[in-house]
Amino acid sequence: GPLLDNCTGVNKIIKDNLGIDNVALTTVASATSIAMPATDAPVIYISGTTTTTTITGGWRGREITLIKTDAGSVTVGGGGNIPGSHTLAQYGSLILRSDGTNWY
């Protein structure tokens, strides 16, 4: 339905307003730097074991969930634009939010 916003705030986010909900989830192979798919999907499967320290495709307030889909573990962060270090084992998940520059 229609959306009405009469307030004067700036940098607003409409949470989960990402389009069609029946789009298949995208798998991204782990690498030092990965790019978020153009689908703007909030959930991304990540495969592989290469440490990922940089994620591109973020904007202030964008929230993503990474889900490790295959065997082994992958480290996300610890450098690049992801300051914190997180290790995901198979079926593990991690929620990150961008401030426009870094992912936390």
PDB file of N, CA and C in Angstrom:
ATOM      1  N   GLY A   1       0.813  -1.182   0.000  1.00  0.00           N
ATOM      2  CA  GLY A   1       0.000   0.000   0.000  1.00  0.00           C
ATOM      3  C   GLY A   1       0.856   1.245   0.000  1.00  0.00           C
ATOM      4  N   PRO A   2       0.244   2.378   0.011  1.00  0.00           N
ATOM      5  CA  PRO A   2       0.967   3.652  -0.012  1.00  0.00           C
ATOM      6  C   PRO A   2       1.714   3.888   1.298  1.00  0.00           C
ATOM      7  N   LEU A   3       2.775   4.676   1.205  1.00  0.00           N
ATOM      8  CA  LEU A   3       3.589   5.022   2.352  1.00  0.00           C
ATOM      9  C   LEU A   3       3.598   6.534   2.474  1.00  0.00           C
ATOM     10  N   LEU A   4       3.239   7.034   3.642  1.00  0.00           N
ATOM     11  CA  LEU A   4       3.216   8.474   3.870  1.00  0.00           C
ATOM     12  C   LEU A   4       4.205   8.795   4.981  1.00  0.00           C
ATOM     13  N   ASP A   5       5.065   9.773   4.729  1.00  0.00           N
ATOM     14  CA  ASP A   5       6.048  10.182   5.719  1.00  0.00           C
ATOM     15  C   ASP A   5       6.056  11.705   5.770  1.00  0.00           C
ATOM     16  N   ASN A   6       5.499  12.271   6.842  1.00  0.00           N
ATOM     17  CA  ASN A   6       5.436  13.722   6.991  1.00  0.00           C
ATOM     18  C   ASN A   6       6.510  14.269   7.925  1.00  0.00           C
ATOM     19  N   CYS A   7       7.436  13.416   8.405  1.00  0.00           N
ATOM     20  CA  CYS A   7       8.447  13.921   9.323  1.00  0.00           C
ATOM     21  C   CYS A   7       9.595  14.568   8.555  1.00  0.00           C
ATOM     22  N   THR A   8      10.463  15.263   9.268  1.00  0.00           N
ATOM     23  CA  THR A   8      11.537  16.021   8.616  1.00  0.00           C
ATOM     24  C   THR A   8      12.895  15.346   8.738  1.00  0.00           C
ATOM     25  N   GLY A   9      12.963  14.108   9.245  1.00  0.00           N
ATOM     26  CA  GLY A   9      14.236  13.412   9.431  1.00  0.00           C
ATOM     27  C   GLY A   9      14.931  13.126   8.108  1.00  0.00           C
ATOM     28  N   VAL A  10      16.222  12.833   8.194  1.00  0.00           N
ATOM     29  CA  VAL A  10      17.007  12.482   7.010  1.00  0.00           C
ATOM     30  C   VAL A  10      17.605  11.094   7.213  1.00  0.00           C
ATOM     31  N   ASN A  11      18.114  10.506   6.121  1.00  0.00           N
ATOM     32  CA  ASN A  11      18.758   9.187   6.175  1.00  0.00           C
ATOM     33  C   ASN A  11      17.835   8.122   6.746  1.00  0.00           C
ATOM     34  N   LYS A  12      16.630   8.064   6.247  1.00  0.00           N
ATOM     35  CA  LYS A  12      15.653   7.103   6.736  1.00  0.00           C
ATOM     36  C   LYS A  12      15.859   5.758   6.064  1.00  0.00           C
ATOM     37  N   ILE A  13      15.490   4.705   6.768  1.00  0.00           N
ATOM     38  CA  ILE A  13      15.581   3.347   6.243  1.00  0.00           C
ATOM     39  C   ILE A  13      14.224   2.682   6.435  1.00  0.00           C
ATOM     40  N   ILE A  14      13.745   2.055   5.381  1.00  0.00           N
ATOM     41  CA  ILE A  14      12.546   1.234   5.492  1.00  0.00           C
ATOM     42  C   ILE A  14      13.044  -0.194   5.594  1.00  0.00           C
ATOM     43  N   LYS A  15      13.017  -0.750   6.785  1.00  0.00           N
ATOM     44  CA  LYS A  15      13.582  -2.077   7.019  1.00  0.00           C
ATOM     45  C   LYS A  15      12.847  -3.134   6.219  1.00  0.00           C
ATOM     46  N   ASP A  16      13.626  -4.041   5.634  1.00  0.00           N
ATOM     47  CA  ASP A  16      13.131  -5.196   4.885  1.00  0.00           C
ATOM     48  C   ASP A  16      12.324  -4.820   3.654  1.00  0.00           C
ATOM     49  N   ASN A  17      12.475  -3.603   3.159  1.00  0.00           N
ATOM     50  CA  ASN A  17      11.798  -3.201   1.932  1.00  0.00           C
ATOM     51  C   ASN A  17      12.747  -3.481   0.768  1.00  0.00           C
ATOM     52  N   LEU A  18      12.902  -4.765   0.443  1.00  0.00           N
ATOM     53  CA  LEU A  18      13.920  -5.161  -0.505  1.00  0.00           C
ATOM     54  C   LEU A  18      13.360  -5.766  -1.782  1.00  0.00           C
ATOM     55  N   GLY A  19      12.077  -5.688  -2.012  1.00  0.00           N
ATOM     56  CA  GLY A  19      11.532  -6.201  -3.265  1.00  0.00           C
ATOM     57  C   GLY A  19      10.908  -7.564  -3.122  1.00  0.00           C
ATOM     58  N   ILE A  20      10.955  -8.321  -4.191  1.00  0.00           N
ATOM     59  CA  ILE A  20      10.289  -9.610  -4.252  1.00  0.00           C
ATOM     60  C   ILE A  20      10.896 -10.572  -3.241  1.00  0.00           C
ATOM     61  N   ASP A  21      10.040 -11.248  -2.485  1.00  0.00           N
ATOM     62  CA  ASP A  21      10.498 -12.128  -1.425  1.00  0.00           C
ATOM     63  C   ASP A  21      10.777 -13.557  -1.876  1.00  0.00           C
ATOM     64  N   ASN A  22      10.446 -13.894  -3.100  1.00  0.00           N
ATOM     65  CA  ASN A  22      10.618 -15.282  -3.525  1.00  0.00           C
ATOM     66  C   ASN A  22      11.838 -15.471  -4.430  1.00  0.00           C
ATOM     67  N   VAL A  23      12.792 -14.559  -4.364  1.00  0.00           N
ATOM     68  CA  VAL A  23      14.019 -14.663  -5.147  1.00  0.00           C
ATOM     69  C   VAL A  23      14.953 -15.641  -4.453  1.00  0.00           C
ATOM     70  N   ALA A  24      15.541 -16.578  -5.209  1.00  0.00           N
ATOM     71  CA  ALA A  24      16.456 -17.559  -4.633  1.00  0.00           C
ATOM     72  C   ALA A  24      17.663 -16.862  -4.023  1.00  0.00           C
ATOM     73  N   LEU A  25      18.141 -17.398  -2.928  1.00  0.00           N
ATOM     74  CA  LEU A  25      19.299 -16.812  -2.263  1.00  0.00           C
ATOM     75  C   LEU A  25      20.551 -17.028  -3.102  1.00  0.00           C
ATOM     76  N   THR A  26      21.442 -16.078  -3.043  1.00  0.00           N
ATOM     77  CA  THR A  26      22.677 -16.101  -3.816  1.00  0.00           C
ATOM     78  C   THR A  26      23.804 -16.693  -2.980  1.00  0.00           C
ATOM     79  N   THR A  27      24.670 -17.489  -3.622  1.00  0.00           N
ATOM     80  CA  THR A  27      25.860 -17.998  -2.963  1.00  0.00           C
ATOM     81  C   THR A  27      27.067 -17.211  -3.453  1.00  0.00           C
ATOM     82  N   VAL A  28      27.881 -16.736  -2.503  1.00  0.00           N
ATOM     83  CA  VAL A  28      29.098 -16.003  -2.804  1.00  0.00           C
ATOM     84  C   VAL A  28      30.264 -16.826  -2.279  1.00  0.00           C
ATOM     85  N   ALA A  29      31.273 -17.061  -3.114  1.00  0.00           N
ATOM     86  CA  ALA A  29      32.462 -17.782  -2.673  1.00  0.00           C
ATOM     87  C   ALA A  29      33.319 -16.859  -1.811  1.00  0.00           C
ATOM     88  N   SER A  30      33.825 -17.391  -0.703  1.00  0.00           N
ATOM     89  CA  SER A  30      34.672 -16.579   0.166  1.00  0.00           C
ATOM     90  C   SER A  30      35.948 -16.189  -0.576  1.00  0.00           C
ATOM     91  N   ALA A  31      36.391 -14.987  -0.319  1.00  0.00           N
ATOM     92  CA  ALA A  31      37.607 -14.440  -0.906  1.00  0.00           C
ATOM     93  C   ALA A  31      38.034 -13.285  -0.013  1.00  0.00           C
ATOM     94  N   THR A  32      39.218 -12.764  -0.197  1.00  0.00           N
ATOM     95  CA  THR A  32      39.669 -11.639   0.610  1.00  0.00           C
ATOM     96  C   THR A  32      38.670 -10.495   0.539  1.00  0.00           C
ATOM     97  N   SER A  33      38.125 -10.248  -0.657  1.00  0.00           N
ATOM     98  CA  SER A  33      37.107  -9.211  -0.846  1.00  0.00           C
ATOM     99  C   SER A  33      35.943  -9.823  -1.610  1.00  0.00           C
ATOM    100  N   ILE A  34      34.737  -9.638  -1.083  1.00  0.00           N
ATOM    101  CA  ILE A  34      33.541 -10.118  -1.781  1.00  0.00           C
ATOM    102  C   ILE A  34      32.592  -8.950  -2.015  1.00  0.00           C
ATOM    103  N   ALA A  35      31.839  -9.052  -3.080  1.00  0.00           N
ATOM    104  CA  ALA A  35      30.856  -8.013  -3.421  1.00  0.00           C
ATOM    105  C   ALA A  35      29.459  -8.566  -3.178  1.00  0.00           C
ATOM    106  N   MET A  36      28.628  -7.777  -2.525  1.00  0.00           N
ATOM    107  CA  MET A  36      27.251  -8.182  -2.330  1.00  0.00           C
ATOM    108  C   MET A  36      26.531  -8.167  -3.675  1.00  0.00           C
ATOM    109  N   PRO A  37      25.701  -9.160  -3.927  1.00  0.00           N
ATOM    110  CA  PRO A  37      24.981  -9.229  -5.200  1.00  0.00           C
ATOM    111  C   PRO A  37      24.063  -8.034  -5.396  1.00  0.00           C
ATOM    112  N   ALA A  38      23.784  -7.722  -6.647  1.00  0.00           N
ATOM    113  CA  ALA A  38      22.932  -6.584  -6.987  1.00  0.00           C
ATOM    114  C   ALA A  38      21.477  -6.814  -6.609  1.00  0.00           C
ATOM    115  N   THR A  39      21.116  -8.010  -6.161  1.00  0.00           N
ATOM    116  CA  THR A  39      19.719  -8.299  -5.814  1.00  0.00           C
ATOM    117  C   THR A  39      19.283  -7.607  -4.534  1.00  0.00           C
ATOM    118  N   ASP A  40      20.217  -7.060  -3.771  1.00  0.00           N
ATOM    119  CA  ASP A  40      19.938  -6.425  -2.480  1.00  0.00           C
ATOM    120  C   ASP A  40      19.372  -7.403  -1.464  1.00  0.00           C
ATOM    121  N   ALA A  41      19.582  -8.689  -1.701  1.00  0.00           N
ATOM    122  CA  ALA A  41      19.061  -9.706  -0.789  1.00  0.00           C
ATOM    123  C   ALA A  41      19.662  -9.528   0.602  1.00  0.00           C
ATOM    124  N   PRO A  42      18.857  -9.682   1.649  1.00  0.00           N
ATOM    125  CA  PRO A  42      19.377  -9.520   3.007  1.00  0.00           C
ATOM    126  C   PRO A  42      20.107 -10.752   3.524  1.00  0.00           C
ATOM    127  N   VAL A  43      19.944 -11.904   2.854  1.00  0.00           N
ATOM    128  CA  VAL A  43      20.590 -13.137   3.285  1.00  0.00           C
ATOM    129  C   VAL A  43      21.433 -13.662   2.133  1.00  0.00           C
ATOM    130  N   ILE A  44      22.704 -13.950   2.421  1.00  0.00           N
ATOM    131  CA  ILE A  44      23.655 -14.427   1.419  1.00  0.00           C
ATOM    132  C   ILE A  44      24.281 -15.705   1.942  1.00  0.00           C
ATOM    133  N   TYR A  45      24.327 -16.744   1.111  1.00  0.00           N
ATOM    134  CA  TYR A  45      25.089 -17.942   1.452  1.00  0.00           C
ATOM    135  C   TYR A  45      26.551 -17.670   1.132  1.00  0.00           C
ATOM    136  N   ILE A  46      27.450 -18.100   2.019  1.00  0.00           N
ATOM    137  CA  ILE A  46      28.874 -17.962   1.754  1.00  0.00           C
ATOM    138  C   ILE A  46      29.507 -19.345   1.802  1.00  0.00           C
ATOM    139  N   SER A  47      30.327 -19.652   0.799  1.00  0.00           N
ATOM    140  CA  SER A  47      30.977 -20.963   0.735  1.00  0.00           C
ATOM    141  C   SER A  47      32.485 -20.769   0.690  1.00  0.00           C
ATOM    142  N   GLY A  48      33.225 -21.825   0.995  1.00  0.00           N
ATOM    143  CA  GLY A  48      34.671 -21.760   0.957  1.00  0.00           C
ATOM    144  C   GLY A  48      35.281 -21.486   2.310  1.00  0.00           C
ATOM    145  N   THR A  49      36.615 -21.411   2.336  1.00  0.00           N
ATOM    146  CA  THR A  49      37.329 -21.236   3.598  1.00  0.00           C
ATOM    147  C   THR A  49      38.319 -20.074   3.590  1.00  0.00           C
ATOM    148  N   THR A  50      38.335 -19.291   2.516  1.00  0.00           N
ATOM    149  CA  THR A  50      39.246 -18.145   2.435  1.00  0.00           C
ATOM    150  C   THR A  50      38.736 -17.020   3.330  1.00  0.00           C
ATOM    151  N   THR A  51      39.602 -16.464   4.155  1.00  0.00           N
ATOM    152  CA  THR A  51      39.225 -15.365   5.047  1.00  0.00           C
ATOM    153  C   THR A  51      38.741 -14.171   4.236  1.00  0.00           C
ATOM    154  N   THR A  52      37.606 -13.636   4.637  1.00  0.00           N
ATOM    155  CA  THR A  52      37.025 -12.461   3.981  1.00  0.00           C
ATOM    156  C   THR A  52      37.189 -11.263   4.901  1.00  0.00           C
ATOM    157  N   THR A  53      37.912 -10.231   4.433  1.00  0.00           N
ATOM    158  CA  THR A  53      38.129  -9.048   5.261  1.00  0.00           C
ATOM    159  C   THR A  53      37.443  -7.801   4.716  1.00  0.00           C
ATOM    160  N   THR A  54      36.941  -7.864   3.484  1.00  0.00           N
ATOM    161  CA  THR A  54      36.294  -6.700   2.882  1.00  0.00           C
ATOM    162  C   THR A  54      35.016  -7.129   2.175  1.00  0.00           C
ATOM    163  N   ILE A  55      33.950  -6.380   2.410  1.00  0.00           N
ATOM    164  CA  ILE A  55      32.676  -6.577   1.708  1.00  0.00           C
ATOM    165  C   ILE A  55      32.317  -5.263   1.039  1.00  0.00           C
ATOM    166  N   THR A  56      32.080  -5.297  -0.264  1.00  0.00           N
ATOM    167  CA  THR A  56      31.622  -4.113  -0.983  1.00  0.00           C
ATOM    168  C   THR A  56      30.130  -4.252  -1.263  1.00  0.00           C
ATOM    169  N   GLY A  57      29.505  -3.139  -1.573  1.00  0.00           N
ATOM    170  CA  GLY A  57      28.069  -3.166  -1.857  1.00  0.00           C
ATOM    171  C   GLY A  57      27.230  -2.791  -0.648  1.00  0.00           C
ATOM    172  N   GLY A  58      27.820  -2.044   0.248  1.00  0.00           N
ATOM    173  CA  GLY A  58      27.080  -1.631   1.435  1.00  0.00           C
ATOM    174  C   GLY A  58      26.742  -0.161   1.406  1.00  0.00           C
ATOM    175  N   TRP A  59      25.740   0.200   2.141  1.00  0.00           N
ATOM    176  CA  TRP A  59      25.377   1.594   2.343  1.00  0.00           C
ATOM    177  C   TRP A  59      24.978   1.731   3.806  1.00  0.00           C
ATOM    178  N   ARG A  60      24.943   2.929   4.300  1.00  0.00           N
ATOM    179  CA  ARG A  60      24.631   3.137   5.711  1.00  0.00           C
ATOM    180  C   ARG A  60      23.287   2.511   6.052  1.00  0.00           C
ATOM    181  N   GLY A  61      23.316   1.609   7.010  1.00  0.00           N
ATOM    182  CA  GLY A  61      22.103   0.943   7.467  1.00  0.00           C
ATOM    183  C   GLY A  61      21.820  -0.389   6.795  1.00  0.00           C
ATOM    184  N   ARG A  62      22.549  -0.744   5.725  1.00  0.00           N
ATOM    185  CA  ARG A  62      22.295  -2.030   5.084  1.00  0.00           C
ATOM    186  C   ARG A  62      22.681  -3.146   6.050  1.00  0.00           C
ATOM    187  N   GLU A  63      21.792  -4.111   6.189  1.00  0.00           N
ATOM    188  CA  GLU A  63      22.025  -5.247   7.061  1.00  0.00           C
ATOM    189  C   GLU A  63      22.011  -6.512   6.224  1.00  0.00           C
ATOM    190  N   ILE A  64      23.018  -7.359   6.426  1.00  0.00           N
ATOM    191  CA  ILE A  64      23.071  -8.626   5.710  1.00  0.00           C
ATOM    192  C   ILE A  64      23.284  -9.757   6.707  1.00  0.00           C
ATOM    193  N   THR A  65      22.832 -10.927   6.339  1.00  0.00           N
ATOM    194  CA  THR A  65      23.095 -12.135   7.094  1.00  0.00           C
ATOM    195  C   THR A  65      23.880 -13.069   6.198  1.00  0.00           C
ATOM    196  N   LEU A  66      25.042 -13.486   6.650  1.00  0.00           N
ATOM    197  CA  LEU A  66      25.843 -14.468   5.938  1.00  0.00           C
ATOM    198  C   LEU A  66      25.591 -15.830   6.573  1.00  0.00           C
ATOM    199  N   ILE A  67      25.337 -16.848   5.748  1.00  0.00           N
ATOM    200  CA  ILE A  67      25.136 -18.207   6.229  1.00  0.00           C
ATOM    201  C   ILE A  67      26.167 -19.107   5.561  1.00  0.00           C
ATOM    202  N   LYS A  68      26.960 -19.804   6.349  1.00  0.00           N
ATOM    203  CA  LYS A  68      27.988 -20.727   5.835  1.00  0.00           C
ATOM    204  C   LYS A  68      27.296 -22.018   5.432  1.00  0.00           C
ATOM    205  N   THR A  69      27.423 -22.391   4.166  1.00  0.00           N
ATOM    206  CA  THR A  69      26.635 -23.514   3.654  1.00  0.00           C
ATOM    207  C   THR A  69      27.406 -24.811   3.482  1.00  0.00           C
ATOM    208  N   ASP A  70      28.724 -24.759   3.403  1.00  0.00           N
ATOM    209  CA  ASP A  70      29.464 -25.985   3.125  1.00  0.00           C
ATOM    210  C   ASP A  70      30.388 -26.338   4.288  1.00  0.00           C
ATOM    211  N   ALA A  71      31.068 -27.477   4.160  1.00  0.00           N
ATOM    212  CA  ALA A  71      31.952 -27.953   5.220  1.00  0.00           C
ATOM    213  C   ALA A  71      33.128 -27.005   5.427  1.00  0.00           C
ATOM    214  N   GLY A  72      33.730 -27.109   6.596  1.00  0.00           N
ATOM    215  CA  GLY A  72      34.843 -26.243   6.929  1.00  0.00           C
ATOM    216  C   GLY A  72      34.354 -24.965   7.581  1.00  0.00           C
ATOM    217  N   SER A  73      35.294 -24.117   7.926  1.00  0.00           N
ATOM    218  CA  SER A  73      34.926 -22.837   8.532  1.00  0.00           C
ATOM    219  C   SER A  73      35.557 -21.708   7.744  1.00  0.00           C
ATOM    220  N   VAL A  74      34.969 -20.533   7.890  1.00  0.00           N
ATOM    221  CA  VAL A  74      35.479 -19.346   7.222  1.00  0.00           C
ATOM    222  C   VAL A  74      35.543 -18.218   8.251  1.00  0.00           C
ATOM    223  N   THR A  75      36.612 -17.447   8.198  1.00  0.00           N
ATOM    224  CA  THR A  75      36.737 -16.276   9.050  1.00  0.00           C
ATOM    225  C   THR A  75      36.276 -15.064   8.264  1.00  0.00           C
ATOM    226  N   VAL A  76      35.418 -14.266   8.895  1.00  0.00           N
ATOM    227  CA  VAL A  76      34.922 -13.024   8.293  1.00  0.00           C
ATOM    228  C   VAL A  76      35.395 -11.893   9.190  1.00  0.00           C
ATOM    229  N   GLY A  77      36.162 -10.970   8.618  1.00  0.00           N
ATOM    230  CA  GLY A  77      36.617  -9.808   9.367  1.00  0.00           C
ATOM    231  C   GLY A  77      38.027  -9.941   9.887  1.00  0.00           C
ATOM    232  N   GLY A  78      38.366  -8.969  10.721  1.00  0.00           N
ATOM    233  CA  GLY A  78      39.713  -8.905  11.271  1.00  0.00           C
ATOM    234  C   GLY A  78      40.622  -7.990  10.464  1.00  0.00           C
ATOM    235  N   GLY A  79      40.054  -7.207   9.570  1.00  0.00           N
ATOM    236  CA  GLY A  79      40.830  -6.297   8.733  1.00  0.00           C
ATOM    237  C   GLY A  79      39.923  -5.739   7.657  1.00  0.00           C
ATOM    238  N   GLY A  80      40.506  -5.042   6.703  1.00  0.00           N
ATOM    239  CA  GLY A  80      39.688  -4.460   5.635  1.00  0.00           C
ATOM    240  C   GLY A  80      38.620  -3.555   6.202  1.00  0.00           C
ATOM    241  N   ASN A  81      37.377  -3.734   5.761  1.00  0.00           N
ATOM    242  CA  ASN A  81      36.285  -2.901   6.291  1.00  0.00           C
ATOM    243  C   ASN A  81      35.373  -3.679   7.236  1.00  0.00           C
ATOM    244  N   ILE A  82      35.892  -4.793   7.792  1.00  0.00           N
ATOM    245  CA  ILE A  82      35.163  -5.564   8.806  1.00  0.00           C
ATOM    246  C   ILE A  82      36.086  -5.680  10.021  1.00  0.00           C
ATOM    247  N   PRO A  83      36.033  -4.715  10.940  1.00  0.00           N
ATOM    248  CA  PRO A  83      36.999  -4.674  12.040  1.00  0.00           C
ATOM    249  C   PRO A  83      36.971  -5.907  12.948  1.00  0.00           C
ATOM    250  N   GLY A  84      35.798  -6.397  13.285  1.00  0.00           N
ATOM    251  CA  GLY A  84      35.699  -7.554  14.173  1.00  0.00           C
ATOM    252  C   GLY A  84      35.935  -8.842  13.414  1.00  0.00           C
ATOM    253  N   SER A  85      36.502  -9.844  14.091  1.00  0.00           N
ATOM    254  CA  SER A  85      36.769 -11.135  13.471  1.00  0.00           C
ATOM    255  C   SER A  85      35.756 -12.158  13.970  1.00  0.00           C
ATOM    256  N   HIS A  86      35.146 -12.881  13.032  1.00  0.00           N
ATOM    257  CA  HIS A  86      34.124 -13.875  13.351  1.00  0.00           C
ATOM    258  C   HIS A  86      34.420 -15.146  12.554  1.00  0.00           C
ATOM    259  N   THR A  87      34.322 -16.301  13.194  1.00  0.00           N
ATOM    260  CA  THR A  87      34.530 -17.560  12.495  1.00  0.00           C
ATOM    261  C   THR A  87      33.204 -18.280  12.376  1.00  0.00           C
ATOM    262  N   LEU A  88      32.863 -18.641  11.133  1.00  0.00           N
ATOM    263  CA  LEU A  88      31.609 -19.355  10.868  1.00  0.00           C
ATOM    264  C   LEU A  88      31.916 -20.798  10.509  1.00  0.00           C
ATOM    265  N   ALA A  89      31.322 -21.734  11.230  1.00  0.00           N
ATOM    266  CA  ALA A  89      31.392 -23.145  10.869  1.00  0.00           C
ATOM    267  C   ALA A  89      30.197 -23.441   9.962  1.00  0.00           C
ATOM    268  N   GLN A  90      30.164 -24.641   9.394  1.00  0.00           N
ATOM    269  CA  GLN A  90      29.053 -25.016   8.528  1.00  0.00           C
ATOM    270  C   GLN A  90      27.727 -24.791   9.260  1.00  0.00           C
ATOM    271  N   TYR A  91      26.784 -24.171   8.590  1.00  0.00           N
ATOM    272  CA  TYR A  91      25.441 -23.818   9.069  1.00  0.00           C
ATOM    273  C   TYR A  91      25.446 -22.654  10.059  1.00  0.00           C
ATOM    274  N   GLY A  92      26.598 -22.048  10.295  1.00  0.00           N
ATOM    275  CA  GLY A  92      26.657 -20.881  11.161  1.00  0.00           C
ATOM    276  C   GLY A  92      26.194 -19.638  10.405  1.00  0.00           C
ATOM    277  N   SER A  93      25.795 -18.611  11.145  1.00  0.00           N
ATOM    278  CA  SER A  93      25.346 -17.375  10.501  1.00  0.00           C
ATOM    279  C   SER A  93      25.918 -16.164  11.233  1.00  0.00           C
ATOM    280  N   LEU A  94      25.970 -15.061  10.504  1.00  0.00           N
ATOM    281  CA  LEU A  94      26.514 -13.812  11.032  1.00  0.00           C
ATOM    282  C   LEU A  94      25.716 -12.657  10.454  1.00  0.00           C
ATOM    283  N   ILE A  95      25.245 -11.762  11.310  1.00  0.00           N
ATOM    284  CA  ILE A  95      24.535 -10.569  10.863  1.00  0.00           C
ATOM    285  C   ILE A  95      25.499  -9.388  10.937  1.00  0.00           C
ATOM    286  N   LEU A  96      25.612  -8.657   9.835  1.00  0.00           N
ATOM    287  CA  LEU A  96      26.469  -7.474   9.772  1.00  0.00           C
ATOM    288  C   LEU A  96      25.646  -6.274   9.306  1.00  0.00           C
ATOM    289  N   ARG A  97      25.987  -5.105   9.818  1.00  0.00           N
ATOM    290  CA  ARG A  97      25.335  -3.863   9.387  1.00  0.00           C
ATOM    291  C   ARG A  97      26.411  -2.880   8.967  1.00  0.00           C
ATOM    292  N   SER A  98      26.175  -2.189   7.863  1.00  0.00           N
ATOM    293  CA  SER A  98      27.128  -1.238   7.329  1.00  0.00           C
ATOM    294  C   SER A  98      26.840   0.182   7.837  1.00  0.00           C
ATOM    295  N   ASP A  99      27.912   0.917   8.092  1.00  0.00           N
ATOM    296  CA  ASP A  99      27.756   2.338   8.433  1.00  0.00           C
ATOM    297  C   ASP A  99      28.047   3.195   7.203  1.00  0.00           C
ATOM    298  N   GLY A 100      28.135   2.548   6.045  1.00  0.00           N
ATOM    299  CA  GLY A 100      28.457   3.233   4.806  1.00  0.00           C
ATOM    300  C   GLY A 100      29.910   3.059   4.424  1.00  0.00           C
ATOM    301  N   THR A 101      30.733   2.698   5.387  1.00  0.00           N
ATOM    302  CA  THR A 101      32.150   2.456   5.155  1.00  0.00           C
ATOM    303  C   THR A 101      32.560   1.077   5.659  1.00  0.00           C
ATOM    304  N   ASN A 102      32.240   0.797   6.912  1.00  0.00           N
ATOM    305  CA  ASN A 102      32.615  -0.471   7.541  1.00  0.00           C
ATOM    306  C   ASN A 102      31.390  -1.309   7.866  1.00  0.00           C
ATOM    307  N   TRP A 103      31.651  -2.611   8.092  1.00  0.00           N
ATOM    308  CA  TRP A 103      30.607  -3.572   8.499  1.00  0.00           C
ATOM    309  C   TRP A 103      30.857  -3.990   9.945  1.00  0.00           C
ATOM    310  N   TYR A 104      29.810  -3.922  10.779  1.00  0.00           N
ATOM    311  CA  TYR A 104      29.919  -4.280  12.194  1.00  0.00           C
ATOM    312  C   TYR A 104      28.905  -5.339  12.538  1.00  0.00           C
TER     313      TYR A 104
END
